[in-house]
Short mmCIF file of C-alpha atoms and ligand atoms in Angstrom, two decimals:
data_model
loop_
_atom_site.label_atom_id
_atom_site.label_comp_id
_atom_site.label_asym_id
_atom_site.label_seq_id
_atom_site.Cartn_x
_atom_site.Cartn_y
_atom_site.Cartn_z
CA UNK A 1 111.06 80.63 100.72
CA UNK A 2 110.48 83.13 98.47
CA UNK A 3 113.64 85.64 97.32
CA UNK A 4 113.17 89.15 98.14
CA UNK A 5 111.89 91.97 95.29
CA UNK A 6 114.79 94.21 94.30
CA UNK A 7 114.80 97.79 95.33
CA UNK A 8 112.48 99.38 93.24
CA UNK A 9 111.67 102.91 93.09
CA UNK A 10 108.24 103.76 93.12
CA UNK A 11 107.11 107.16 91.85
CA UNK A 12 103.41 108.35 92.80
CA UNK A 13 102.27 106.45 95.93
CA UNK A 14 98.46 106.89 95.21
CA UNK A 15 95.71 104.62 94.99
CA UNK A 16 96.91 102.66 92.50
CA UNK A 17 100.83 102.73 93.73
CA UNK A 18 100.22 102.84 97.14
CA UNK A 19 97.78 99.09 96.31
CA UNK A 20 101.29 97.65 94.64
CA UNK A 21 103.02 98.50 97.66
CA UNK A 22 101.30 96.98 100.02
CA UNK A 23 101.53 94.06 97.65
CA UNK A 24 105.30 94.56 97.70
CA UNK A 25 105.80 94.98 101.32
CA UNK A 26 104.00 91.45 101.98
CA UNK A 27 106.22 89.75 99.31
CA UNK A 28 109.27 91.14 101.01
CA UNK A 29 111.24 94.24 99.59
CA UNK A 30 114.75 95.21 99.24
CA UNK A 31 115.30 98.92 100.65
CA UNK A 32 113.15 100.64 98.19
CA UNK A 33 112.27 104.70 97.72
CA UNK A 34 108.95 105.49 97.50
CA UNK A 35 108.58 109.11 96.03
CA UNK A 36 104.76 110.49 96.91
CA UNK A 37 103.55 113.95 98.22
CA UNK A 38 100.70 112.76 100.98
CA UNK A 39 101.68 109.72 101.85
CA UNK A 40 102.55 109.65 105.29
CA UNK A 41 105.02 106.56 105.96
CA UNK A 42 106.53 103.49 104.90
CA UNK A 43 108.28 100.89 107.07
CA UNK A 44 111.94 100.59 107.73
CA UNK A 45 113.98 100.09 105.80
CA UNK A 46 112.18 101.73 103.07
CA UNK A 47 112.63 105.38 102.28
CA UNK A 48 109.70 107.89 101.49
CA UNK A 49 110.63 111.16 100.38
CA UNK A 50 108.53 114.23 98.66
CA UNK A 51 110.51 114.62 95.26
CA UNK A 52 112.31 112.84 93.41
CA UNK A 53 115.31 115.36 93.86
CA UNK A 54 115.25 113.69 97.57
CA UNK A 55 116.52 110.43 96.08
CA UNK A 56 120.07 109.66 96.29
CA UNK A 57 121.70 110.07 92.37
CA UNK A 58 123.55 106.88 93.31
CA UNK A 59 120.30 104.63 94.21
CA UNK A 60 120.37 101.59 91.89
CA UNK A 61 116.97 100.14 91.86
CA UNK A 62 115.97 96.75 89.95
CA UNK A 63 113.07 98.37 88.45
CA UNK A 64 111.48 102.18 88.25
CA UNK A 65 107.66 102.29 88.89
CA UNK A 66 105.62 105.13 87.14
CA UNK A 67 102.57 105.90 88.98
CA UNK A 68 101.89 109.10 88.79
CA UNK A 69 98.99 110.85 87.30
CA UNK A 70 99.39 110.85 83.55
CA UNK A 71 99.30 114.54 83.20
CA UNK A 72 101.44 114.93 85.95
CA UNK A 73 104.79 112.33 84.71
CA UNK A 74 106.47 114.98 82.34
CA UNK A 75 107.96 117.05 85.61
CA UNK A 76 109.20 114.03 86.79
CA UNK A 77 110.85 112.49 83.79
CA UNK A 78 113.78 114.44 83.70
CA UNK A 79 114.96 112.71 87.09
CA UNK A 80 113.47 109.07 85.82
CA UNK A 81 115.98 109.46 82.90
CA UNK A 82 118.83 109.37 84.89
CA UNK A 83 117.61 106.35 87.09
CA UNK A 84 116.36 104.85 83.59
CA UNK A 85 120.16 104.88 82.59
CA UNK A 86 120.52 101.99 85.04
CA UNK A 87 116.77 100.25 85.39
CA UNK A 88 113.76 99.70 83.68
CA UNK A 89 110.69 101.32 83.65
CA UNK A 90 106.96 99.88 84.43
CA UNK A 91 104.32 102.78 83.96
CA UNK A 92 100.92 102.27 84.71
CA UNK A 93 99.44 105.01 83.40
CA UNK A 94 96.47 105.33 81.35
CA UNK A 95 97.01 105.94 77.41
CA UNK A 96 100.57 107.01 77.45
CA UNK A 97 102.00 104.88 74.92
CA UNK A 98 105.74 102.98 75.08
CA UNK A 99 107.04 104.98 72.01
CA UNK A 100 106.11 107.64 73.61
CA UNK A 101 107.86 107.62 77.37
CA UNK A 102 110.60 105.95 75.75
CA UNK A 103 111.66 108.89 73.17
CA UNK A 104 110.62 111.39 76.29
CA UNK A 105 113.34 109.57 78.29
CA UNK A 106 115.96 108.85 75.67
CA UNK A 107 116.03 112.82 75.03
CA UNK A 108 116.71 113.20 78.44
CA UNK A 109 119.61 111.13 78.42
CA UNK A 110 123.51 111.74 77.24
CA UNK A 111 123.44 111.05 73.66
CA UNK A 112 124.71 107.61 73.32
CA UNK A 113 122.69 105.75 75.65
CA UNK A 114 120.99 102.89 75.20
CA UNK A 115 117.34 102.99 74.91
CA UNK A 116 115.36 103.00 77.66
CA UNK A 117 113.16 99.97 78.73
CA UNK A 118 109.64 101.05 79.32
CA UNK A 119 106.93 98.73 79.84
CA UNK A 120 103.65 99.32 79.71
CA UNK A 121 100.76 98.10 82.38
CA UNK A 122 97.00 98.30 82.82
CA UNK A 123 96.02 97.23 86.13
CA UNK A 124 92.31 97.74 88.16
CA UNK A 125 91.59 98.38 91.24
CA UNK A 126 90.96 95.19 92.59
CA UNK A 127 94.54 95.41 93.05
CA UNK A 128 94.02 96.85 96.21
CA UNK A 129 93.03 93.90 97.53
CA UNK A 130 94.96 91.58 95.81
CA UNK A 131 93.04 90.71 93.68
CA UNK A 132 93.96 92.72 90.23
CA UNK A 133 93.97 92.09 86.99
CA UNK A 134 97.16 93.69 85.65
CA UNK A 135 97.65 93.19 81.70
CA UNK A 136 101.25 94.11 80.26
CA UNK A 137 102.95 94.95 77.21
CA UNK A 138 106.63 95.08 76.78
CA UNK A 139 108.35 96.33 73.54
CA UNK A 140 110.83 93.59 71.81
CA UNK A 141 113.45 95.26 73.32
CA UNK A 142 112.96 94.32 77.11
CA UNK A 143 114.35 91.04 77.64
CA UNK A 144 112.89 88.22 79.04
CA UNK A 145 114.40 88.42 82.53
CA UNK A 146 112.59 91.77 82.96
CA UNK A 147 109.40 90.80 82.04
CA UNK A 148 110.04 88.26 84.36
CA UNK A 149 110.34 90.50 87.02
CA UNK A 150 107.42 93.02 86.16
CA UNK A 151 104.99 89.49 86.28
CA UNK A 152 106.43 89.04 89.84
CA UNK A 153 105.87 92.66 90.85
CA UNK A 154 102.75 92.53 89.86
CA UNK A 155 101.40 89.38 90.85
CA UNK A 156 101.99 90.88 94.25
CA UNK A 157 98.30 92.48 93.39
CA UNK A 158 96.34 90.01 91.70
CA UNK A 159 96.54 88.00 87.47
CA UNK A 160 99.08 89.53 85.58
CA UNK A 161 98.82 88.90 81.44
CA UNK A 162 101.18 90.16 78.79
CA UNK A 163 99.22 91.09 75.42
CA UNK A 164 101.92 90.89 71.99
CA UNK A 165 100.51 94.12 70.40
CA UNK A 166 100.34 97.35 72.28
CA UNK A 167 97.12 98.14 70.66
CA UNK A 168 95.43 95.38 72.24
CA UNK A 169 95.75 97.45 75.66
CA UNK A 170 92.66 99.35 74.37
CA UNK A 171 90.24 96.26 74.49
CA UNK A 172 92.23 95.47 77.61
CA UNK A 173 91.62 99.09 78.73
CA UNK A 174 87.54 98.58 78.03
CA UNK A 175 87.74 95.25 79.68
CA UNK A 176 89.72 94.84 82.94
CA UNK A 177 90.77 98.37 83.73
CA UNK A 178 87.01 100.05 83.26
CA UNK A 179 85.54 96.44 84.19
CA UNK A 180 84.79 96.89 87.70
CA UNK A 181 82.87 99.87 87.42
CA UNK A 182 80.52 97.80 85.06
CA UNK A 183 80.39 95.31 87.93
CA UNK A 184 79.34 97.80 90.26
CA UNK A 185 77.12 99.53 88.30
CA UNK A 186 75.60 95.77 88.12
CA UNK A 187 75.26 96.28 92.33
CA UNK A 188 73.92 99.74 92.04
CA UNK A 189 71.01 98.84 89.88
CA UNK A 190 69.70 95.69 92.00
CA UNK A 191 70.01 97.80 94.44
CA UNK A 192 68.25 100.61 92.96
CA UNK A 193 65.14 98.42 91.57
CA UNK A 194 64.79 96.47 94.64
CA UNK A 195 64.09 99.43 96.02
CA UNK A 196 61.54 100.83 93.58
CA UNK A 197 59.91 97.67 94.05
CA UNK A 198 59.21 98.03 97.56
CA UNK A 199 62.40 96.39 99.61
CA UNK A 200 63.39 98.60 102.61
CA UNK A 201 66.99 100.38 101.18
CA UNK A 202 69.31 98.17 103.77
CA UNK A 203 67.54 94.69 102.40
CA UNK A 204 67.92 96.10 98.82
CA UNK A 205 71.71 97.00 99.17
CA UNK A 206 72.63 93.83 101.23
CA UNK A 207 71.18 91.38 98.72
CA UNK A 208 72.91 93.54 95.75
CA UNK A 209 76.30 93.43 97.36
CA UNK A 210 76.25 89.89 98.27
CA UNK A 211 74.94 88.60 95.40
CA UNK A 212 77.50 90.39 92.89
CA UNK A 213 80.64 89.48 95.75
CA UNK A 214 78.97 86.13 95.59
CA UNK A 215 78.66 85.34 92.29
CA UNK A 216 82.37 86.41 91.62
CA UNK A 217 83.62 84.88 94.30
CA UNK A 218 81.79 81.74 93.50
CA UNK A 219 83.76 82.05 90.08
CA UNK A 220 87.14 82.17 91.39
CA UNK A 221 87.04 79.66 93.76
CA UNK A 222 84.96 76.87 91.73
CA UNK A 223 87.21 77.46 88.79
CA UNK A 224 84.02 76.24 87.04
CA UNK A 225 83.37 78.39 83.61
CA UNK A 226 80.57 81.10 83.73
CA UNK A 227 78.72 79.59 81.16
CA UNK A 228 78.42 76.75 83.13
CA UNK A 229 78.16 78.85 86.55
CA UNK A 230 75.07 81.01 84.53
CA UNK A 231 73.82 77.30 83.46
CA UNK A 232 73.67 76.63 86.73
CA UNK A 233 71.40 78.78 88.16
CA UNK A 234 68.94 78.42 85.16
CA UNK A 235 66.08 76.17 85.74
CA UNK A 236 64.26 75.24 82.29
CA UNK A 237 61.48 77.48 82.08
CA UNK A 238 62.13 78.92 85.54
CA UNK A 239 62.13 82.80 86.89
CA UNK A 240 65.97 82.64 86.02
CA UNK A 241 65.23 81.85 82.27
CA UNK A 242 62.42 84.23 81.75
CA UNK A 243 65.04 87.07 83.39
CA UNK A 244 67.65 86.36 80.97
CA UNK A 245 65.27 85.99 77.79
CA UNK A 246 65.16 89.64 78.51
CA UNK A 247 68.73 90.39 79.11
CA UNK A 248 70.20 88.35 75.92
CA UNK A 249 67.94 89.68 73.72
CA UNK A 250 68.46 91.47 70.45
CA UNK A 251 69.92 94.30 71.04
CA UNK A 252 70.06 94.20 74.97
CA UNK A 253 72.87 93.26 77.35
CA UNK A 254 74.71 91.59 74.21
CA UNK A 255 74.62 94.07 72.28
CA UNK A 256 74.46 97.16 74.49
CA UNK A 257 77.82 95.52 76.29
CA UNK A 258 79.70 95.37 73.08
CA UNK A 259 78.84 99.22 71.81
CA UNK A 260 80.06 100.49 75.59
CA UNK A 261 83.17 98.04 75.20
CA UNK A 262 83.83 100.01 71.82
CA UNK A 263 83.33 103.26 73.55
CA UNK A 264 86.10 102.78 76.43
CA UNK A 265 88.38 101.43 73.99
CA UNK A 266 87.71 104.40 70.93
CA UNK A 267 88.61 106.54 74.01
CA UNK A 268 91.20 104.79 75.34
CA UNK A 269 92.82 104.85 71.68
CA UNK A 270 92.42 108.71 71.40
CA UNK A 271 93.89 109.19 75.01
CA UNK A 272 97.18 107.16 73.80
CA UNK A 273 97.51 108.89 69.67
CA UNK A 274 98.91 107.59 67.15
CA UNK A 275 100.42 103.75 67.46
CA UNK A 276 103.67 102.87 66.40
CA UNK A 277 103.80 101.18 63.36
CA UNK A 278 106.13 98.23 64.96
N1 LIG B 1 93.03 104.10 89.89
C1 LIG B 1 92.77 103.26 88.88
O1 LIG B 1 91.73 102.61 88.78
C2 LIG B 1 93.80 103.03 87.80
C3 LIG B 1 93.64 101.92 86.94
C4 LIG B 1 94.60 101.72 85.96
C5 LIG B 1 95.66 102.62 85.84
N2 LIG B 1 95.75 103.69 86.69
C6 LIG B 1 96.86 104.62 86.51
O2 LIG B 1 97.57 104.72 87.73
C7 LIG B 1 98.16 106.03 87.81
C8 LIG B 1 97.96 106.58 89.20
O3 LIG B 1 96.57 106.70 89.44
P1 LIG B 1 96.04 106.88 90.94
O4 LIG B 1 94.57 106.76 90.87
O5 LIG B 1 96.82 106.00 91.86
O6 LIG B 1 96.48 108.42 91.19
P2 LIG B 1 96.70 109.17 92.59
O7 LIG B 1 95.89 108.50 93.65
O8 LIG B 1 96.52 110.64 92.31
O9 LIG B 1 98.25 108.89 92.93
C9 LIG B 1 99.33 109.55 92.34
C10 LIG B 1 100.21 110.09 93.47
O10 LIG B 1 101.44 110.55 92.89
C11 LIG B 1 101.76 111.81 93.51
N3 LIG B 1 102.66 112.58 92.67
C12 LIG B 1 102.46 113.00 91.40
N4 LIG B 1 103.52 113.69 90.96
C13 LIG B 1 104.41 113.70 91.97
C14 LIG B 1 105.71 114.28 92.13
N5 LIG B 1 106.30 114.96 91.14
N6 LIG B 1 106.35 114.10 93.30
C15 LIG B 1 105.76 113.40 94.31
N7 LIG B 1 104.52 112.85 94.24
C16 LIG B 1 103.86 113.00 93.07
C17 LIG B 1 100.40 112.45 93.62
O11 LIG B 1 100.42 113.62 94.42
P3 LIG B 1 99.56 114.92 93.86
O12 LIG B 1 98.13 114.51 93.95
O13 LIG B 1 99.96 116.02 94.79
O14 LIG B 1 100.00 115.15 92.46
C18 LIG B 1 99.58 111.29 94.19
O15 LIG B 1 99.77 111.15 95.58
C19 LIG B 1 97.50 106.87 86.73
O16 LIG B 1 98.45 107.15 85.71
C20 LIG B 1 96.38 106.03 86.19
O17 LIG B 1 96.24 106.18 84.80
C21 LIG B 1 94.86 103.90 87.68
#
């Protein structure tokens, strides 16, 4: 059996907290507070409350969740510092970089404390299924039992990976966390062209959906490389191969893949500013 996930407090119950939770809830969950303006419940014997000002200053959870809004975590760090004191801190929030919640935290602590834990996440939305893909990076100060535990809370949603180097969550960022909207852009387009070449719209959409949730799924459960999978489905000189000549030519899916990889991640580096040097 399983041991229970330590109380955790979970700030921001969105789309992207409110997916962990559900992962959480299924794992099994010590008495947690969840701190989120619209939700509308959580089960006993979790608490949900609309501010963090709601949450008992003696609460001692195993680990702090950040999952607010980027733009929206300063008003909320002042409280997270004092629950920081005790816990660390996961944030999943796009481009803010561990330097940079840390020294927001530690000068909103009582001189002399130790320095906060943040780590730093990337999931997608597939985690609302459970079927994420969460990558992590945790300064050299978080020890090992705490990364530990932010692989377990986040397996609750999917693959978890830890990258060494903090700047490698801007690849990560172009990869994974922009990924599926690449994916269905991939649906949206054999959808769009079956159309314009004569399917009725509900044939066109069916056979673009299933074919994409197909293919992928066929991937995770085979286990079998996509190379292979792509192999596969290639006939020599068939309508398969000819289709593909196209795509992997010079300059098309190849190389028009890696220029809009370099784009999310030039972005995703000017969202987070300057790296530490570390
Ligand atoms: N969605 C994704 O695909 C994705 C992928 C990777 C990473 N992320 C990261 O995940 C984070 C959350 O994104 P999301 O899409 O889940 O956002 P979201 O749906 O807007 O969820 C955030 C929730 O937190 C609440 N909240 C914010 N400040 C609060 C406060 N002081 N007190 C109580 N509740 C508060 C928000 O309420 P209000 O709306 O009233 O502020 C909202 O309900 C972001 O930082 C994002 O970068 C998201």
């Amino acid at each position: 059996m399983t041991e229970t996930l330590p109380p955790l407090l979970l700030v921001g119950c969105g789309k992207m907290g409110g997916a962990m939770l559900d992962g959480w809830l299924k794992e099994g969950l010590a008495p947690s507070f969840i701190v989120d303006r619209h939700r509308d419940s959580v089960p006993a014997p979790h608490h949900l409350v609309r501010s963090l000002d709601d949450v008992p200053a003696d609460f001692r959870p195993g680990m702090i969740i950040l999952a607010t809004k980027p733009q929206k975590v300063d008003a909320v760090l002042p409280t997270v510092a004092q629950f920081a004191l005790h816990a660390p801190v996961i944030s999943v929030l796009a481009g803010r970089t561990v330097k940079s919640l840390t020294d927001a935290l530690a000068a909103l602590q009582p001189p002399g404390s130790p320095t906060p834990i943040v780590i730093r996440t990337m999931p997608n939305t597939p985690s609302a299924i459970g079927q994420g893909m969460t990558v992590c990076y945790a300064p050299p100060i978080a020890t090992p039992a705490q990364r530990r535990l932010c692989t377990r809370l986040l397996r609750a949603v999917g693959e978890v990976a830890w990258v060494e180097h903090e700047d490698q969550i801007d690849i990560v960022t172009s990869i994974s966390g922009s990924g599926p909207a690449y994916v269905f852009l991939l649906a949206e387009l054999l959808e769009q062209l079956g159309v314009a070449d004569g399917l009725p719209p509900d044939l066109a959409r069916l056979i673009a959906r299933q074919t994409v949730s197909g293919a992928g799924a066929l991937m995770q459960q085979s286990g079998i490389d996509a190379a292979t999978l792509r192999h596969n489905v290639t006939s020599p000189n068939g309508t398969t191969q000819k289709a593909l000549e196209v795509l992997m030519a010079d300059g098309a899916w190849p190389a028009t893949l890696a220029a809009a990889l370099k784009a999310g991640a030039k972005r995703a580096r000017e969202l987070s500013g300057p790296q530490p040097v570390s």
